[in-house]
PDB file of C-alpha atoms in Angstrom:
ATOM      1  CA  MET A  14     -37.211  12.394  10.687  1.00  0.00           C
ATOM      2  CA  LEU A  15     -36.468  15.715   8.429  1.00  0.00           C
ATOM      3  CA  LEU A  16     -34.371  17.315  11.367  1.00  0.00           C
ATOM      4  CA  SER A  17     -32.350  14.344  13.153  1.00  0.00           C
ATOM      5  CA  ASN A  18     -30.585  17.119  15.247  1.00  0.00           C
ATOM      6  CA  THR A  19     -31.565  18.333  18.331  1.00  0.00           C
ATOM      7  CA  THR A  20     -30.303  21.913  18.427  1.00  0.00           C
ATOM      8  CA  LEU A  21     -32.103  22.108  14.349  1.00  0.00           C
ATOM      9  CA  LEU A  22     -35.093  20.451  15.735  1.00  0.00           C
ATOM     10  CA  ILE A  23     -35.589  22.895  18.395  1.00  0.00           C
ATOM     11  CA  LEU A  24     -34.823  25.934  16.291  1.00  0.00           C
ATOM     12  CA  PHE A  25     -36.987  24.816  13.719  1.00  0.00           C
ATOM     13  CA  ILE A  26     -40.061  24.504  16.033  1.00  0.00           C
ATOM     14  CA  LEU A  27     -39.065  28.185  17.727  1.00  0.00           C
ATOM     15  CA  GLY A  28     -39.359  29.389  14.637  1.00  0.00           C
ATOM     16  CA  VAL A  29     -42.370  28.104  13.550  1.00  0.00           C
ATOM     17  CA  ILE A  30     -44.095  29.085  17.021  1.00  0.00           C
ATOM     18  CA  ALA A  31     -43.061  32.850  16.265  1.00  0.00           C
ATOM     19  CA  CYS A  32     -44.400  32.702  12.857  1.00  0.00           C
ATOM     20  CA  PHE A  33     -47.385  31.997  14.430  1.00  0.00           C
ATOM     21  CA  ILE A  34     -47.484  34.359  16.934  1.00  0.00           C
ATOM     22  CA  GLY A  35     -46.340  37.108  14.977  1.00  0.00           C
ATOM     23  CA  LEU A  36     -49.097  36.098  12.617  1.00  0.00           C
ATOM     24  CA  GLY A  37     -51.424  36.629  15.245  1.00  0.00           C
ATOM     25  CA  PHE A  38     -49.821  40.631  15.768  1.00  0.00           C
ATOM     26  CA  ARG A  39     -49.368  41.020  12.509  1.00  0.00           C
ATOM     27  CA  ASP A  40     -51.055  44.452  12.756  1.00  0.00           C
ATOM     28  CA  ARG A  41     -48.424  45.565  14.652  1.00  0.00           C
ATOM     29  CA  ASN A  42     -44.714  46.077  14.034  1.00  0.00           C
ATOM     30  CA  PRO A  43     -43.415  43.365  16.713  1.00  0.00           C
ATOM     31  CA  GLY A  44     -45.336  40.696  15.056  1.00  0.00           C
ATOM     32  CA  ILE A  45     -44.098  41.810  11.566  1.00  0.00           C
ATOM     33  CA  VAL A  46     -40.555  41.451  13.328  1.00  0.00           C
ATOM     34  CA  LEU A  47     -41.464  38.074  15.212  1.00  0.00           C
ATOM     35  CA  MET A  48     -42.644  36.606  12.061  1.00  0.00           C
ATOM     36  CA  GLY A  49     -39.908  37.810  10.045  1.00  0.00           C
ATOM     37  CA  ILE A  50     -37.163  36.387  12.770  1.00  0.00           C
ATOM     38  CA  GLY A  51     -39.430  33.358  13.183  1.00  0.00           C
ATOM     39  CA  PHE A  52     -39.383  32.900   9.059  1.00  0.00           C
ATOM     40  CA  LEU A  53     -35.165  33.279   9.432  1.00  0.00           C
ATOM     41  CA  ALA A  54     -35.047  30.649  11.940  1.00  0.00           C
ATOM     42  CA  VAL A  55     -36.715  27.951  10.144  1.00  0.00           C
ATOM     43  CA  LEU A  56     -35.006  29.041   7.120  1.00  0.00           C
ATOM     44  CA  TYR A  57     -31.689  28.642   8.394  1.00  0.00           C
ATOM     45  CA  ALA A  58     -32.615  25.297  10.056  1.00  0.00           C
ATOM     46  CA  VAL A  59     -33.768  23.969   6.480  1.00  0.00           C
ATOM     47  CA  ILE A  60     -30.481  25.043   4.972  1.00  0.00           C
ATOM     48  CA  GLN A  61     -28.462  23.540   7.756  1.00  0.00           C
ATOM     49  CA  LYS A  62     -29.892  20.173   7.250  1.00  0.00           C
ATOM     50  CA  ALA A  63     -29.960  20.470   4.131  1.00  0.00           C
ATOM     51  CA  VAL A  64     -25.827  21.444   3.781  1.00  0.00           C
ATOM     52  CA  GLU A  65     -25.247  18.445   6.074  1.00  0.00           C
ATOM     53  CA  THR A  66     -27.178  15.895   4.068  1.00  0.00           C
ATOM     54  CA  PHE A  67     -26.160  16.879   0.866  1.00  0.00           C
ATOM     55  CA  GLY A  68     -22.842  18.673   1.513  1.00  0.00           C
TER      56      GLY A  68
END
């Protein structure tokens, strides 16, 4: 599995959900902010797992 750590998996899933919700509201400023937060959460989870795997 890509993310074996439970905390990272939850953060990854919540980030993806926030991106999808933000995509629906992208015409308004809160949607853009939510997409950005979701993207940063997913990016953090992926980078953290890469550091854990290869570091």
